[in-house]
Amino acid sequence: MVPHGQNQAPGPALSPAEAIAKMTVPEGFQVELVAAEPDIVNPVAMTFDERGRIWITESLEYPRREAGPGRDRVKILEDTDHDGRADRFTVFADGLNIPSGIAVGAGGVWVANAPDILFMQDTDGDDRADHREVVVTGFGRDDTHELPNSLTWGPDGWLYGLNGVFNRSTVKQGDRELNFTAALFRIHPRTRRFELFAEGTSNPWGIAWDNDGSAFVSACVIDHLWHLVETGYYHRQAGAYPPFTWKIESIVRHHHQQAAYCGIHYFDSDAYPAEYRGKLYMGNIHGNCINSDSLTRDGATYAGHPEKDFLSANDAWFMPVVQKTGPDGCLYVLDWYDRYHCYQDANRDPAGIDRGKGRLYRIRYQNSARAPAFDLRTESDEQLCARLHSPNVFYRGMAQRLLAERADPAARDALERLVLDDQTPRSAPMHALWALIGMGPLPVDFHKQLLAHTDPAFRAWGVRAAGNQGEIDQALATKIAALAADPAADVRLQVAIAVGKIPSLDAMSILTNVLARSADDPLIPRVGWGNLHPRLEKGADPFFAALARGDLQKSPALAMIAPRLCERLLATDQLHAADIARLIELCLVQADNQPDFAEATAKCLALVAAEIQDGELPAERVDGLRTAFQPILHRLRQRPTNDSLHVAAVVLAASWRDATAVESCRSILRSSQHGDSAREQACASLLAARDEKLLETIKPLFGDPDTASDDLRRRLLALLGRIDDEGVADLALQAWPQLSPELQIQAAGLLTSRPAWGRKLLKAVAQGEVDRTALNANHARKLLTGGDAALRDEVTRVWGTVRIERSANRENVIRQTRQLVRTTTGNAATGRVVFQKVCGTCHKIYGQGQEVGPDLTGNGRGTFEQLLSNVFDPSLVIGAAYQARTVVTADGRILTGLLVEDSPQRVVLKQQGGKLETIPRSQIEEIDTSKLSLMPEEIEKQVTQQELADLLTFLALDRAPDDPNAKWLSGFDGPAAREPQDRAD
């Protein structure tokens, strides 16, 4: 069998020598073995200590989900004769259960052993732990591929770690409770305070710090490289975002072999030539290699650029989980070494996991020197300060940490002088600064000088240190406030972060000042917004006062955040309609001269209209908005009818049943001269106004192909579910023959959202007017939600038995499908059409389709075996974020989708077709979480056997069929693969 995510059948395991012989590295480099089985097995995490010893964790328990004592352990590896090979192996601690992260420092050893973060000490000097402390507890074990991991010391002296998107965790400390999934967290080694530093991404595994002290992580499934900053909220692979989130994206626009990463390291050592320094090295576990990216600054963030692979194993067993720089300046790579890399295999066949292998390699350039014996613990402060000048980041980082831990007042003066020495290459002063920050609060006079440093990276760290301190001297607070106008984006970014942590700062004024100067930055507006919007909960007066004192009202940044401000103000407990009207007036002042402000104004009006249409605002609030908006709407409705602001005005007015505006919305909906978005908004307003002529207006749009695009029809079908009118079902069924296959699936979703409509659909299926394959398991499951016994019987009679749990026969279906593919010639070009019909409503590929589930361009298709499992057994292993939610509303509507937002005000679902459906809490009768994936598991019942072969032939190509470089996935052995020239004919 070809394991999931691998490019070839693994064959037998290679010996360490054989594995090294197959590896390719750049000219001049060689791979050396440091340790291997039986001395190390199933290694998960690794670090170095102050003596150059290597600490690893081993897991025989993987993939066990249950917490409690296990067989896993922490080992110390030593090279006593300095020949490059470990020759002493000591078990430091055992009885662990998938220890997934390790760090040495602050007087002991820190181990991630979910649900706990442990602190262990050897108090008698025998290299065995005899003291254990649970520092933090509450990490989940729902997905043991996403456990807390990558414990890494940050430049600021905190211990950082990661947690995955499908591993829900709850950490309690004192009166604080933190609930999270995907996150970069940190722990202060002295106070034990636990904090979330940033949230988002997917299953991040690996933390790297560059020479400016910026944090980078690698992630799976989604983009592979992320720059994380404090308070940032990043794109999630799945799951709900907090309300009002403006998510931050990755820093790459490229992909390497396959989207499964483990480990990341910023390399800076003179043991390698210059062209290999200052780069990120990442373990690609499905690509069986070490990828490399370079970095350039992009305002307050970075852009990642692809470099040539640093190592290719050419061995499907190779699984690089950690990369670190050692005391000899070489890159070390820890290799899990197993035929199984992915959770599908681990859960399907835990007994098949190889638990007897593991390797640790060193990648050495030419005959670079071995590291001599050393023990930094015994070195004086003066010696450690000298180490800060080392060209090897290993020694700089170790010396910095030890100086911070010692916190010797005698060392402070030397470190401060080094920080302020602008004649010394910046790496040494930077590490000196981090050592000082790790000691605790900086002396006020030195801190003032730091905030005036000529190097913006040092000023930024001065701001960051003040934020970590919290309570600061007023003179420092004044300087930080002034740095909101700093010319360096990185400094302004840290000011935007620090204002939320320093009570003496006027946060609102400073944030508006930062935003006014940062409209063109890809990161600061999002971080600034994340720190600004919680302050609007109690009212907008401080914000408008800050606007009056600053330059934001003329900055494009205001246009960027205005719709978000509008949404936030609408959600405040005490809605002040005048505040929203005032915001729109501010935008209108700039609208005629700046298109961004005109667009922002239209978006604000659309948001107000949407809140009314969704039923989120009670009648008295709507009345207040109508009164406040009358003068604005009157002016805007004087503009030309094709003007976007005119359209926005009539859409809003129609939402509260202005008769003239209702007629205008009918005209907009009928007219192909308006864009799809405007026509969709017009329809939503007519629905809110309960326009009796709505169905009459819409009906021609589904009859004449020239009157509306398929995308508009898709949007209209999604909207029509809001009205409880049997005419909707009649309209959809009458239009059925003219609908494309994709729209028929959308229409089936609409018709199964209300029991009465579902009965009509089932009748049409029974009479042969609608093909049974247009209904999938999710459609049928929705009809059973209400508990109507007669309807259940009808569903069973017409469609078949509906399961609420994963079917046990999916392996048989996969076997049968594999045989079908081997004997039936598929056509990839035709398969693309089939994909759009049955998959495109939820998945995107090569830029087409809807992004409800993962984008399949680079995910879920590592091999043909993985493809078959994901298509035909989607509920085998499913994260909570991909479980379907079914919401039953007070008026009997049934909605199914993935949870995007779950707040006290609303629930937002992403449905098939990509439509976001907002349901006010007040309208929800029931919410149910399915045990199954939103993706139906019986896709084979929706298509013919030939269509199935075509679909799989299309998906079995690693690129689009018309791409001349497209190749077949490993394991695909259909007739088309035997005649590749015919794949797209």
PDB file of C-alpha atoms in Angstrom, residues 196-442:
ATOM      1  CA  LEU A 196      -1.674  33.361  23.862  1.00  0.00           C
ATOM      2  CA  PHE A 197       0.742  35.279  21.648  1.00  0.00           C
ATOM      3  CA  ALA A 198      -1.075  34.806  18.326  1.00  0.00           C
ATOM      4  CA  GLU A 199      -3.863  32.597  16.968  1.00  0.00           C
ATOM      5  CA  GLY A 200      -4.642  30.919  13.665  1.00  0.00           C
ATOM      6  CA  THR A 201      -2.994  28.800  10.932  1.00  0.00           C
ATOM      7  CA  SER A 202      -3.536  25.019  10.949  1.00  0.00           C
ATOM      8  CA  ASN A 203      -1.281  22.400  12.473  1.00  0.00           C
ATOM      9  CA  PRO A 204       1.807  24.546  13.048  1.00  0.00           C
ATOM     10  CA  TRP A 205       4.916  22.614  14.042  1.00  0.00           C
ATOM     11  CA  GLY A 206       8.156  24.530  14.400  1.00  0.00           C
ATOM     12  CA  ILE A 207       9.132  28.030  15.597  1.00  0.00           C
ATOM     13  CA  ALA A 208      12.041  30.048  14.205  1.00  0.00           C
ATOM     14  CA  TRP A 209      13.408  33.465  15.166  1.00  0.00           C
ATOM     15  CA  ASP A 210      15.360  35.586  12.706  1.00  0.00           C
ATOM     16  CA  ASN A 211      18.111  38.056  13.559  1.00  0.00           C
ATOM     17  CA  ASP A 212      15.520  40.775  14.280  1.00  0.00           C
ATOM     18  CA  GLY A 213      13.680  38.489  16.713  1.00  0.00           C
ATOM     19  CA  SER A 214      10.651  37.960  14.455  1.00  0.00           C
ATOM     20  CA  ALA A 215       8.732  34.702  14.850  1.00  0.00           C
ATOM     21  CA  PHE A 216       8.072  32.320  11.954  1.00  0.00           C
ATOM     22  CA  VAL A 217       6.166  29.047  11.976  1.00  0.00           C
ATOM     23  CA  SER A 218       5.604  26.316   9.428  1.00  0.00           C
ATOM     24  CA  ALA A 219       2.136  24.871   8.947  1.00  0.00           C
ATOM     25  CA  CYS A 220       0.353  22.038   7.131  1.00  0.00           C
ATOM     26  CA  VAL A 221      -2.443  21.899   4.519  1.00  0.00           C
ATOM     27  CA  ILE A 222      -2.685  25.683   4.109  1.00  0.00           C
ATOM     28  CA  ASP A 223       0.285  27.879   3.125  1.00  0.00           C
ATOM     29  CA  HIS A 224       3.496  26.691   4.718  1.00  0.00           C
ATOM     30  CA  LEU A 225       5.157  29.868   6.067  1.00  0.00           C
ATOM     31  CA  TRP A 226       3.775  32.445   8.499  1.00  0.00           C
ATOM     32  CA  HIS A 227       5.170  35.500  10.273  1.00  0.00           C
ATOM     33  CA  LEU A 228       3.384  35.686  13.624  1.00  0.00           C
ATOM     34  CA  VAL A 229       3.151  38.825  15.738  1.00  0.00           C
ATOM     35  CA  GLU A 230       1.636  39.347  19.164  1.00  0.00           C
ATOM     36  CA  THR A 231      -2.166  39.846  19.174  1.00  0.00           C
ATOM     37  CA  GLY A 232      -2.328  38.765  15.514  1.00  0.00           C
ATOM     38  CA  TYR A 233      -5.148  36.516  14.342  1.00  0.00           C
ATOM     39  CA  TYR A 234      -4.270  34.512  11.243  1.00  0.00           C
ATOM     40  CA  HIS A 235      -6.109  32.539   8.589  1.00  0.00           C
ATOM     41  CA  ARG A 236      -7.376  29.238   9.984  1.00  0.00           C
ATOM     42  CA  GLN A 237      -7.449  25.929   8.179  1.00  0.00           C
ATOM     43  CA  ALA A 238     -10.895  25.415   9.693  1.00  0.00           C
ATOM     44  CA  GLY A 239     -13.054  26.508  12.598  1.00  0.00           C
ATOM     45  CA  ALA A 240     -14.800  29.676  13.681  1.00  0.00           C
ATOM     46  CA  TYR A 241     -13.171  33.079  13.962  1.00  0.00           C
ATOM     47  CA  PRO A 242     -13.941  35.420  16.860  1.00  0.00           C
ATOM     48  CA  PRO A 243     -16.387  38.191  15.925  1.00  0.00           C
ATOM     49  CA  PHE A 244     -14.935  41.154  14.021  1.00  0.00           C
ATOM     50  CA  THR A 245     -11.708  39.350  13.095  1.00  0.00           C
ATOM     51  CA  TRP A 246      -9.696  40.799  10.209  1.00  0.00           C
ATOM     52  CA  LYS A 247      -7.492  37.810   9.553  1.00  0.00           C
ATOM     53  CA  ILE A 248      -3.837  37.985   8.565  1.00  0.00           C
ATOM     54  CA  GLU A 249      -2.525  35.897   5.664  1.00  0.00           C
ATOM     55  CA  SER A 250       0.686  33.955   5.092  1.00  0.00           C
ATOM     56  CA  ILE A 251       3.881  35.520   3.734  1.00  0.00           C
ATOM     57  CA  VAL A 252       4.282  33.184   0.737  1.00  0.00           C
ATOM     58  CA  ARG A 253       2.734  32.923  -2.696  1.00  0.00           C
ATOM     59  CA  HIS A 254       4.517  29.714  -3.619  1.00  0.00           C
ATOM     60  CA  HIS A 255       4.414  26.032  -2.707  1.00  0.00           C
ATOM     61  CA  HIS A 256       7.042  23.363  -2.360  1.00  0.00           C
ATOM     62  CA  GLN A 257       6.391  19.662  -3.040  1.00  0.00           C
ATOM     63  CA  GLN A 258       3.474  18.936  -0.719  1.00  0.00           C
ATOM     64  CA  ALA A 259       1.735  20.756   2.090  1.00  0.00           C
ATOM     65  CA  ALA A 260       2.871  18.834   5.172  1.00  0.00           C
ATOM     66  CA  TYR A 261       5.571  20.429   7.284  1.00  0.00           C
ATOM     67  CA  CYS A 262       7.288  19.639  10.546  1.00  0.00           C
ATOM     68  CA  GLY A 263       9.958  21.912  11.976  1.00  0.00           C
ATOM     69  CA  ILE A 264      11.444  25.212  10.866  1.00  0.00           C
ATOM     70  CA  HIS A 265      14.788  26.802  11.638  1.00  0.00           C
ATOM     71  CA  TYR A 266      16.482  30.130  10.850  1.00  0.00           C
ATOM     72  CA  PHE A 267      20.074  29.249  10.046  1.00  0.00           C
ATOM     73  CA  ASP A 268      22.966  31.611  10.796  1.00  0.00           C
ATOM     74  CA  SER A 269      26.388  30.003  11.180  1.00  0.00           C
ATOM     75  CA  ASP A 270      29.783  30.512   9.572  1.00  0.00           C
ATOM     76  CA  ALA A 271      30.139  26.744   9.167  1.00  0.00           C
ATOM     77  CA  TYR A 272      28.230  27.158   5.882  1.00  0.00           C
ATOM     78  CA  PRO A 273      28.958  29.429   2.908  1.00  0.00           C
ATOM     79  CA  ALA A 274      27.198  32.802   2.953  1.00  0.00           C
ATOM     80  CA  GLU A 275      24.545  31.802   0.414  1.00  0.00           C
ATOM     81  CA  TYR A 276      23.141  29.227   2.866  1.00  0.00           C
ATOM     82  CA  ARG A 277      22.973  31.604   5.828  1.00  0.00           C
ATOM     83  CA  GLY A 278      20.062  33.815   6.839  1.00  0.00           C
ATOM     84  CA  LYS A 279      17.519  31.385   5.402  1.00  0.00           C
ATOM     85  CA  LEU A 280      14.686  29.289   6.775  1.00  0.00           C
ATOM     86  CA  TYR A 281      14.963  25.487   6.572  1.00  0.00           C
ATOM     87  CA  MET A 282      11.764  23.444   6.925  1.00  0.00           C
ATOM     88  CA  GLY A 283      11.059  19.737   7.136  1.00  0.00           C
ATOM     89  CA  ASN A 284       8.700  18.594   4.379  1.00  0.00           C
ATOM     90  CA  ILE A 285       7.478  15.225   5.623  1.00  0.00           C
ATOM     91  CA  HIS A 286       5.466  14.240   2.536  1.00  0.00           C
ATOM     92  CA  GLY A 287       8.097  15.594   0.171  1.00  0.00           C
ATOM     93  CA  ASN A 288      10.790  13.701   2.133  1.00  0.00           C
ATOM     94  CA  CYS A 289      13.119  16.679   2.029  1.00  0.00           C
ATOM     95  CA  ILE A 290      14.297  19.885   3.653  1.00  0.00           C
ATOM     96  CA  ASN A 291      12.852  22.927   1.873  1.00  0.00           C
ATOM     97  CA  SER A 292      14.358  26.389   2.062  1.00  0.00           C
ATOM     98  CA  ASP A 293      12.895  29.893   1.845  1.00  0.00           C
ATOM     99  CA  SER A 294      14.588  33.297   1.939  1.00  0.00           C
ATOM    100  CA  LEU A 295      13.049  36.417   3.448  1.00  0.00           C
ATOM    101  CA  THR A 296      12.725  40.058   2.467  1.00  0.00           C
ATOM    102  CA  ARG A 297      11.063  42.781   4.505  1.00  0.00           C
ATOM    103  CA  ASP A 298       7.616  43.940   3.418  1.00  0.00           C
ATOM    104  CA  GLY A 299       6.740  46.834   5.688  1.00  0.00           C
ATOM    105  CA  ALA A 300       6.105  45.493   9.182  1.00  0.00           C
ATOM    106  CA  THR A 301       6.086  41.924   7.909  1.00  0.00           C
ATOM    107  CA  TYR A 302       8.018  39.793   5.412  1.00  0.00           C
ATOM    108  CA  ALA A 303       7.747  38.070   2.075  1.00  0.00           C
ATOM    109  CA  GLY A 304       9.022  34.511   1.722  1.00  0.00           C
ATOM    110  CA  HIS A 305      10.720  33.382  -1.490  1.00  0.00           C
ATOM    111  CA  PRO A 306      11.480  29.830  -2.639  1.00  0.00           C
ATOM    112  CA  GLU A 307      15.041  28.536  -2.629  1.00  0.00           C
ATOM    113  CA  LYS A 308      16.363  25.223  -3.901  1.00  0.00           C
ATOM    114  CA  ASP A 309      15.758  22.236  -1.642  1.00  0.00           C
ATOM    115  CA  PHE A 310      18.600  21.805   0.811  1.00  0.00           C
ATOM    116  CA  LEU A 311      18.223  18.035   1.209  1.00  0.00           C
ATOM    117  CA  SER A 312      16.256  15.391  -0.687  1.00  0.00           C
ATOM    118  CA  ALA A 313      16.108  11.981   0.962  1.00  0.00           C
ATOM    119  CA  ASN A 314      14.741  10.054  -2.030  1.00  0.00           C
ATOM    120  CA  ASP A 315      13.275   7.722   0.572  1.00  0.00           C
ATOM    121  CA  ALA A 316       9.574   7.626   1.471  1.00  0.00           C
ATOM    122  CA  TRP A 317      10.426   6.691   5.071  1.00  0.00           C
ATOM    123  CA  PHE A 318      12.280   9.947   5.734  1.00  0.00           C
ATOM    124  CA  MET A 319      10.279  12.164   8.097  1.00  0.00           C
ATOM    125  CA  PRO A 320      12.170  15.274   9.255  1.00  0.00           C
ATOM    126  CA  VAL A 321      10.499  16.536  12.435  1.00  0.00           C
ATOM    127  CA  VAL A 322      13.062  18.998  13.873  1.00  0.00           C
ATOM    128  CA  GLN A 323      15.908  21.107  12.477  1.00  0.00           C
ATOM    129  CA  LYS A 324      18.462  22.885  14.742  1.00  0.00           C
ATOM    130  CA  THR A 325      21.890  24.491  14.535  1.00  0.00           C
ATOM    131  CA  GLY A 326      24.435  22.665  16.649  1.00  0.00           C
ATOM    132  CA  PRO A 327      27.576  23.859  18.445  1.00  0.00           C
ATOM    133  CA  ASP A 328      29.656  22.919  15.397  1.00  0.00           C
ATOM    134  CA  GLY A 329      27.551  25.273  13.304  1.00  0.00           C
ATOM    135  CA  CYS A 330      25.954  22.493  11.239  1.00  0.00           C
ATOM    136  CA  LEU A 331      22.264  21.898  10.661  1.00  0.00           C
ATOM    137  CA  TYR A 332      20.959  18.873  12.574  1.00  0.00           C
ATOM    138  CA  VAL A 333      17.869  17.022  11.334  1.00  0.00           C
ATOM    139  CA  LEU A 334      15.814  14.679  13.506  1.00  0.00           C
ATOM    140  CA  ASP A 335      14.118  11.929  11.471  1.00  0.00           C
ATOM    141  CA  TRP A 336      11.087  10.026  12.783  1.00  0.00           C
ATOM    142  CA  TYR A 337      11.719   7.463  10.012  1.00  0.00           C
ATOM    143  CA  ASP A 338       8.456   5.609   9.443  1.00  0.00           C
ATOM    144  CA  ARG A 339       6.468   4.368   6.459  1.00  0.00           C
ATOM    145  CA  TYR A 340       3.419   6.164   7.899  1.00  0.00           C
ATOM    146  CA  HIS A 341       3.469   9.946   8.035  1.00  0.00           C
ATOM    147  CA  CYS A 342      -0.163  10.922   8.139  1.00  0.00           C
ATOM    148  CA  TYR A 343      -3.083  10.645  10.522  1.00  0.00           C
ATOM    149  CA  GLN A 344      -5.156   8.557   8.122  1.00  0.00           C
ATOM    150  CA  ASP A 345      -2.674   5.701   8.337  1.00  0.00           C
ATOM    151  CA  ALA A 346      -2.044   6.121  12.058  1.00  0.00           C
ATOM    152  CA  ASN A 347      -5.757   5.904  12.820  1.00  0.00           C
ATOM    153  CA  ARG A 348      -6.537   3.197  10.306  1.00  0.00           C
ATOM    154  CA  ASP A 349      -3.593   0.977  11.183  1.00  0.00           C
ATOM    155  CA  PRO A 350      -1.917   1.969  14.486  1.00  0.00           C
ATOM    156  CA  ALA A 351      -0.290  -1.462  14.657  1.00  0.00           C
ATOM    157  CA  GLY A 352       1.420  -0.770  11.332  1.00  0.00           C
ATOM    158  CA  ILE A 353       3.385   2.175  12.720  1.00  0.00           C
ATOM    159  CA  ASP A 354       7.077   1.378  12.925  1.00  0.00           C
ATOM    160  CA  ARG A 355       8.142   1.918  16.532  1.00  0.00           C
ATOM    161  CA  GLY A 356      11.714   0.735  16.289  1.00  0.00           C
ATOM    162  CA  LYS A 357      13.502   3.335  14.170  1.00  0.00           C
ATOM    163  CA  GLY A 358      14.736   6.903  14.346  1.00  0.00           C
ATOM    164  CA  ARG A 359      17.733   8.862  13.120  1.00  0.00           C
ATOM    165  CA  LEU A 360      19.545  12.099  13.814  1.00  0.00           C
ATOM    166  CA  TYR A 361      21.642  13.554  11.011  1.00  0.00           C
ATOM    167  CA  ARG A 362      24.133  16.382  10.681  1.00  0.00           C
ATOM    168  CA  ILE A 363      24.605  18.197   7.375  1.00  0.00           C
ATOM    169  CA  ARG A 364      28.245  19.245   7.260  1.00  0.00           C
ATOM    170  CA  TYR A 365      30.035  21.499   4.791  1.00  0.00           C
ATOM    171  CA  GLN A 366      33.361  20.075   3.605  1.00  0.00           C
ATOM    172  CA  ASN A 367      35.595  19.434   6.631  1.00  0.00           C
ATOM    173  CA  SER A 368      34.218  22.086   8.947  1.00  0.00           C
ATOM    174  CA  ALA A 369      35.559  21.682  12.472  1.00  0.00           C
ATOM    175  CA  ARG A 370      33.974  19.528  15.124  1.00  0.00           C
ATOM    176  CA  ALA A 371      32.830  21.319  18.255  1.00  0.00           C
ATOM    177  CA  PRO A 372      35.322  21.122  21.129  1.00  0.00           C
ATOM    178  CA  ALA A 373      34.259  20.238  24.645  1.00  0.00           C
ATOM    179  CA  PHE A 374      32.634  23.171  26.430  1.00  0.00           C
ATOM    180  CA  ASP A 375      30.287  23.976  29.300  1.00  0.00           C
ATOM    181  CA  LEU A 376      28.781  27.430  29.111  1.00  0.00           C
ATOM    182  CA  ARG A 377      27.399  27.043  32.630  1.00  0.00           C
ATOM    183  CA  THR A 378      30.920  27.411  34.014  1.00  0.00           C
ATOM    184  CA  GLU A 379      31.821  30.469  31.979  1.00  0.00           C
ATOM    185  CA  SER A 380      31.916  33.930  33.544  1.00  0.00           C
ATOM    186  CA  ASP A 381      29.574  36.734  32.540  1.00  0.00           C
ATOM    187  CA  GLU A 382      32.478  38.321  30.691  1.00  0.00           C
ATOM    188  CA  GLN A 383      33.058  35.115  28.721  1.00  0.00           C
ATOM    189  CA  LEU A 384      29.368  34.809  27.916  1.00  0.00           C
ATOM    190  CA  CYS A 385      29.291  38.432  26.732  1.00  0.00           C
ATOM    191  CA  ALA A 386      32.144  37.546  24.397  1.00  0.00           C
ATOM    192  CA  ARG A 387      30.068  34.623  23.089  1.00  0.00           C
ATOM    193  CA  LEU A 388      27.468  37.141  21.907  1.00  0.00           C
ATOM    194  CA  HIS A 389      29.884  38.041  19.104  1.00  0.00           C
ATOM    195  CA  SER A 390      30.030  34.444  17.826  1.00  0.00           C
ATOM    196  CA  PRO A 391      29.249  33.922  14.119  1.00  0.00           C
ATOM    197  CA  ASN A 392      27.336  30.783  15.206  1.00  0.00           C
ATOM    198  CA  VAL A 393      23.818  31.574  16.445  1.00  0.00           C
ATOM    199  CA  PHE A 394      24.023  28.528  18.713  1.00  0.00           C
ATOM    200  CA  TYR A 395      26.526  30.239  21.015  1.00  0.00           C
ATOM    201  CA  ARG A 396      24.875  33.652  20.781  1.00  0.00           C
ATOM    202  CA  GLY A 397      21.513  32.215  21.774  1.00  0.00           C
ATOM    203  CA  MET A 398      22.875  30.053  24.597  1.00  0.00           C
ATOM    204  CA  ALA A 399      24.969  32.880  26.056  1.00  0.00           C
ATOM    205  CA  GLN A 400      22.038  35.279  25.840  1.00  0.00           C
ATOM    206  CA  ARG A 401      19.747  32.887  27.719  1.00  0.00           C
ATOM    207  CA  LEU A 402      22.281  32.166  30.462  1.00  0.00           C
ATOM    208  CA  LEU A 403      22.993  35.859  31.001  1.00  0.00           C
ATOM    209  CA  ALA A 404      19.246  36.541  31.251  1.00  0.00           C
ATOM    210  CA  GLU A 405      18.773  33.706  33.740  1.00  0.00           C
ATOM    211  CA  ARG A 406      21.667  34.867  35.916  1.00  0.00           C
ATOM    212  CA  ALA A 407      20.408  38.475  35.857  1.00  0.00           C
ATOM    213  CA  ASP A 408      23.697  39.590  37.384  1.00  0.00           C
ATOM    214  CA  PRO A 409      23.671  43.371  37.959  1.00  0.00           C
ATOM    215  CA  ALA A 410      27.399  43.419  37.230  1.00  0.00           C
ATOM    216  CA  ALA A 411      26.736  42.226  33.668  1.00  0.00           C
ATOM    217  CA  ARG A 412      24.105  44.877  32.946  1.00  0.00           C
ATOM    218  CA  ASP A 413      26.534  47.722  32.336  1.00  0.00           C
ATOM    219  CA  ALA A 414      28.549  45.740  29.792  1.00  0.00           C
ATOM    220  CA  LEU A 415      25.372  44.599  28.017  1.00  0.00           C
ATOM    221  CA  GLU A 416      23.915  48.113  27.918  1.00  0.00           C
ATOM    222  CA  ARG A 417      27.135  49.506  26.471  1.00  0.00           C
ATOM    223  CA  LEU A 418      27.093  46.802  23.814  1.00  0.00           C
ATOM    224  CA  VAL A 419      23.476  47.543  22.882  1.00  0.00           C
ATOM    225  CA  LEU A 420      24.274  51.225  22.363  1.00  0.00           C
ATOM    226  CA  ASP A 421      27.496  50.547  20.451  1.00  0.00           C
ATOM    227  CA  ASP A 422      26.613  51.297  16.832  1.00  0.00           C
ATOM    228  CA  GLN A 423      30.114  50.336  15.623  1.00  0.00           C
ATOM    229  CA  THR A 424      29.673  46.651  16.476  1.00  0.00           C
ATOM    230  CA  PRO A 425      27.932  44.317  13.972  1.00  0.00           C
ATOM    231  CA  ARG A 426      24.299  44.305  15.054  1.00  0.00           C
ATOM    232  CA  SER A 427      23.911  40.594  15.940  1.00  0.00           C
ATOM    233  CA  ALA A 428      25.923  40.991  19.157  1.00  0.00           C
ATOM    234  CA  PRO A 429      24.103  44.138  20.370  1.00  0.00           C
ATOM    235  CA  MET A 430      20.771  42.555  19.507  1.00  0.00           C
ATOM    236  CA  HIS A 431      21.470  39.452  21.583  1.00  0.00           C
ATOM    237  CA  ALA A 432      22.767  41.692  24.358  1.00  0.00           C
ATOM    238  CA  LEU A 433      19.432  43.537  24.302  1.00  0.00           C
ATOM    239  CA  TRP A 434      17.492  40.300  24.456  1.00  0.00           C
ATOM    240  CA  ALA A 435      19.585  39.188  27.425  1.00  0.00           C
ATOM    241  CA  LEU A 436      18.692  42.438  29.199  1.00  0.00           C
ATOM    242  CA  ILE A 437      15.000  42.080  28.378  1.00  0.00           C
ATOM    243  CA  GLY A 438      15.082  38.509  29.680  1.00  0.00           C
ATOM    244  CA  MET A 439      16.429  39.759  33.012  1.00  0.00           C
ATOM    245  CA  GLY A 440      13.312  41.832  33.673  1.00  0.00           C
ATOM    246  CA  PRO A 441      12.299  45.520  33.459  1.00  0.00           C
ATOM    247  CA  LEU A 442      14.902  47.718  31.803  1.00  0.00           C
TER     248      LEU A 442
END
